[in-house]
Short mmCIF file of C-alpha atoms in Angstrom, two decimals:
data_model
loop_
_atom_site.label_atom_id
_atom_site.label_comp_id
_atom_site.label_asym_id
_atom_site.label_seq_id
_atom_site.Cartn_x
_atom_site.Cartn_y
_atom_site.Cartn_z
CA MET A 1 108.77 29.97 20.52
CA ALA A 2 111.23 31.51 18.25
CA GLU A 3 114.06 30.44 21.10
CA TYR A 4 112.99 27.03 20.08
CA TYR A 5 112.79 26.85 16.53
CA ASN A 6 115.70 24.57 16.19
CA LEU A 7 114.83 21.87 18.92
CA ILE A 8 111.14 21.34 17.23
CA LYS A 9 112.89 21.14 13.84
CA TYR A 10 115.14 18.24 15.14
CA PHE A 11 111.95 16.65 16.98
CA HIS A 12 110.25 17.27 13.49
CA TYR A 13 112.93 15.91 10.92
CA LEU A 14 113.03 12.66 13.40
CA CYS A 15 109.47 12.33 13.26
CA PHE A 16 109.63 13.02 9.82
CA ILE A 17 111.86 10.24 9.56
CA SER A 18 109.74 7.63 11.43
CA TRP A 19 106.71 8.43 9.69
CA MET A 20 108.56 7.94 6.07
CA ALA A 21 110.35 4.31 7.75
CA PHE A 22 106.79 3.23 8.28
CA LEU A 23 105.07 4.42 5.12
CA PHE A 24 108.06 2.18 3.54
CA TYR A 25 107.35 -0.84 5.68
CA GLN A 26 103.79 -1.22 5.79
CA PRO A 27 103.41 -1.44 2.04
CA ARG A 28 106.18 -4.58 1.99
CA LEU A 29 104.51 -6.25 5.08
CA TYR A 30 101.12 -6.19 2.27
CA VAL A 31 103.08 -7.23 -0.24
CA TYR A 32 103.97 -10.63 1.83
CA HIS A 33 100.60 -10.70 2.71
CA ALA A 34 99.02 -11.25 -0.26
CA GLU A 35 101.77 -13.28 -1.27
CA ASN A 36 101.15 -16.02 1.11
CA MET A 37 97.60 -16.66 2.22
CA ASP A 38 97.98 -19.62 1.86
CA LYS A 39 100.65 -19.93 4.69
CA PRO A 40 98.06 -19.16 8.03
CA ASP A 41 101.03 -19.61 10.43
CA PHE A 42 103.43 -16.93 8.43
CA VAL A 43 100.40 -14.80 7.62
CA ARG A 44 99.37 -14.52 11.73
CA VAL A 45 103.14 -13.09 12.08
CA VAL A 46 102.61 -10.75 9.26
CA GLU A 47 99.50 -9.57 10.42
CA VAL A 48 100.67 -8.68 14.26
CA GLN A 49 103.42 -6.66 12.82
CA GLU A 50 101.20 -5.09 10.59
CA TYR A 51 99.53 -4.15 13.67
CA LYS A 52 102.30 -2.79 15.66
CA MET A 53 103.71 -1.32 13.17
CA TYR A 54 100.88 1.23 12.46
CA HIS A 55 99.37 1.19 15.66
CA TYR A 56 102.83 1.79 17.83
CA ILE A 57 104.85 3.03 15.31
CA GLY A 58 103.12 5.05 12.20
CA TRP A 59 100.27 6.91 14.13
CA VAL A 60 103.29 8.18 16.71
CA ALA A 61 105.42 9.11 14.27
CA LEU A 62 102.69 10.99 12.32
CA ILE A 63 100.99 12.77 15.41
CA GLY A 64 104.49 13.86 16.30
CA THR A 65 105.26 15.10 12.67
CA PHE A 66 102.08 17.18 12.67
CA LEU A 67 102.43 18.77 15.74
CA THR A 68 106.20 19.32 15.17
CA GLY A 69 105.00 21.09 12.22
CA ILE A 70 102.17 23.23 13.63
CA LEU A 71 105.07 24.49 16.00
CA ILE A 72 107.26 25.13 13.56
CA ILE A 73 104.93 27.33 11.50
CA VAL A 74 103.69 28.63 15.18
CA ALA A 75 107.19 30.26 15.81
CA MET A 76 107.60 30.90 12.23
CA PRO A 77 103.88 32.02 10.75
CA GLU A 78 106.23 33.90 7.87
CA LEU A 79 106.51 30.17 6.22
CA LEU A 80 103.70 30.40 4.92
CA ARG A 81 103.66 33.04 2.60
CA SER A 82 106.07 30.74 0.46
CA GLY A 83 104.75 28.47 -2.18
CA TYR A 84 107.24 25.77 -1.89
CA MET A 85 105.74 25.54 1.74
CA HIS A 86 102.21 25.46 -0.22
CA VAL A 87 103.82 22.18 -2.03
CA LYS A 88 105.56 20.94 0.95
CA LEU A 89 102.18 20.90 2.81
CA THR A 90 99.92 19.49 -0.10
CA VAL A 91 101.87 16.57 -0.31
CA VAL A 92 101.97 16.04 3.33
CA VAL A 93 98.18 15.86 3.30
CA ILE A 94 98.45 12.90 0.18
CA LEU A 95 100.40 11.31 2.81
CA ALA A 96 98.11 11.67 5.66
CA ALA A 97 96.22 10.18 3.11
CA PHE A 98 98.24 6.99 2.29
CA HIS A 99 98.73 6.51 5.70
CA LEU A 100 94.66 6.38 6.48
CA ASP A 101 94.58 3.94 3.56
CA LEU A 102 97.29 1.37 4.77
CA GLY A 103 95.08 1.20 7.68
CA ARG A 104 92.13 -0.08 5.36
CA TYR A 105 94.12 -2.28 3.30
CA MET A 106 95.83 -3.53 6.33
CA VAL A 107 92.39 -4.36 8.03
CA GLN A 108 90.83 -5.71 4.67
CA LEU A 109 93.86 -8.16 4.55
CA ARG A 110 93.31 -9.23 7.82
CA GLU A 111 89.88 -10.35 7.34
CA LYS A 112 90.36 -11.52 4.00
CA ARG A 113 88.51 -9.38 1.63
CA CYS A 114 91.60 -7.83 0.49
CA LYS A 115 91.80 -8.71 -3.78
CA LYS A 116 94.99 -6.33 -3.95
CA SER A 117 98.13 -8.39 -5.48
CA GLY A 118 101.35 -8.48 -4.09
CA MET A 119 102.42 -6.41 -7.18
CA PHE A 120 99.94 -3.56 -6.93
CA PHE A 121 101.70 -3.78 -2.94
CA ARG A 122 104.95 -3.04 -4.46
CA ALA A 123 103.93 -0.34 -6.89
CA TYR A 124 101.97 1.17 -4.22
CA ASN A 125 104.92 1.75 -1.79
CA GLU A 126 106.49 4.06 -4.55
CA VAL A 127 104.06 6.68 -3.08
CA PRO A 128 105.97 7.51 0.23
CA THR A 129 109.28 7.34 -2.58
CA ILE A 130 107.69 9.77 -4.71
CA ALA A 131 106.31 11.94 -1.78
CA MET A 132 109.84 12.03 0.14
CA VAL A 133 111.39 13.41 -2.83
CA ILE A 134 109.49 16.36 -3.79
CA ILE A 135 109.08 17.32 0.01
CA ILE A 136 112.90 17.12 0.49
CA TRP A 137 113.36 19.03 -2.68
CA MET A 138 111.20 21.41 -1.87
CA MET A 139 112.94 21.85 1.58
CA VAL A 140 116.15 22.40 0.43
CA TYR A 141 116.05 24.23 -2.51
CA LYS A 142 112.68 26.84 -2.42
CA PRO A 143 112.37 27.26 -5.81
CA PHE A 144 108.94 29.76 -5.65
#
């Protein structure tokens, strides 16, 4: 497995970038949705985008990120002895919870039960940015 480490890491990066793109864009769709509830034709288009992004891009990228991440740890289990890896994995769990929360908001918006504003989703959209900064910092500098 160790001989495939770089290839696995390559696919891990591709999946992670795809997942982050989803996590950045999905809340932006919710901003448009929340701010245009009075325009049913526009909302229908946004709902299709939300659904496709969540189910066809978001989940595939999350699963790919997790599977390749697990393979990296199987190939190099000593990574789990590093403090920076524990921080990274904790942030990944937070991102997974954020991902699930995006699904909850998608359903609430579609059913017109969501009370959150466009301003809320603009602020909420900063969560994956902060998480990404922490993850990349940990992986580049390995501070502990």
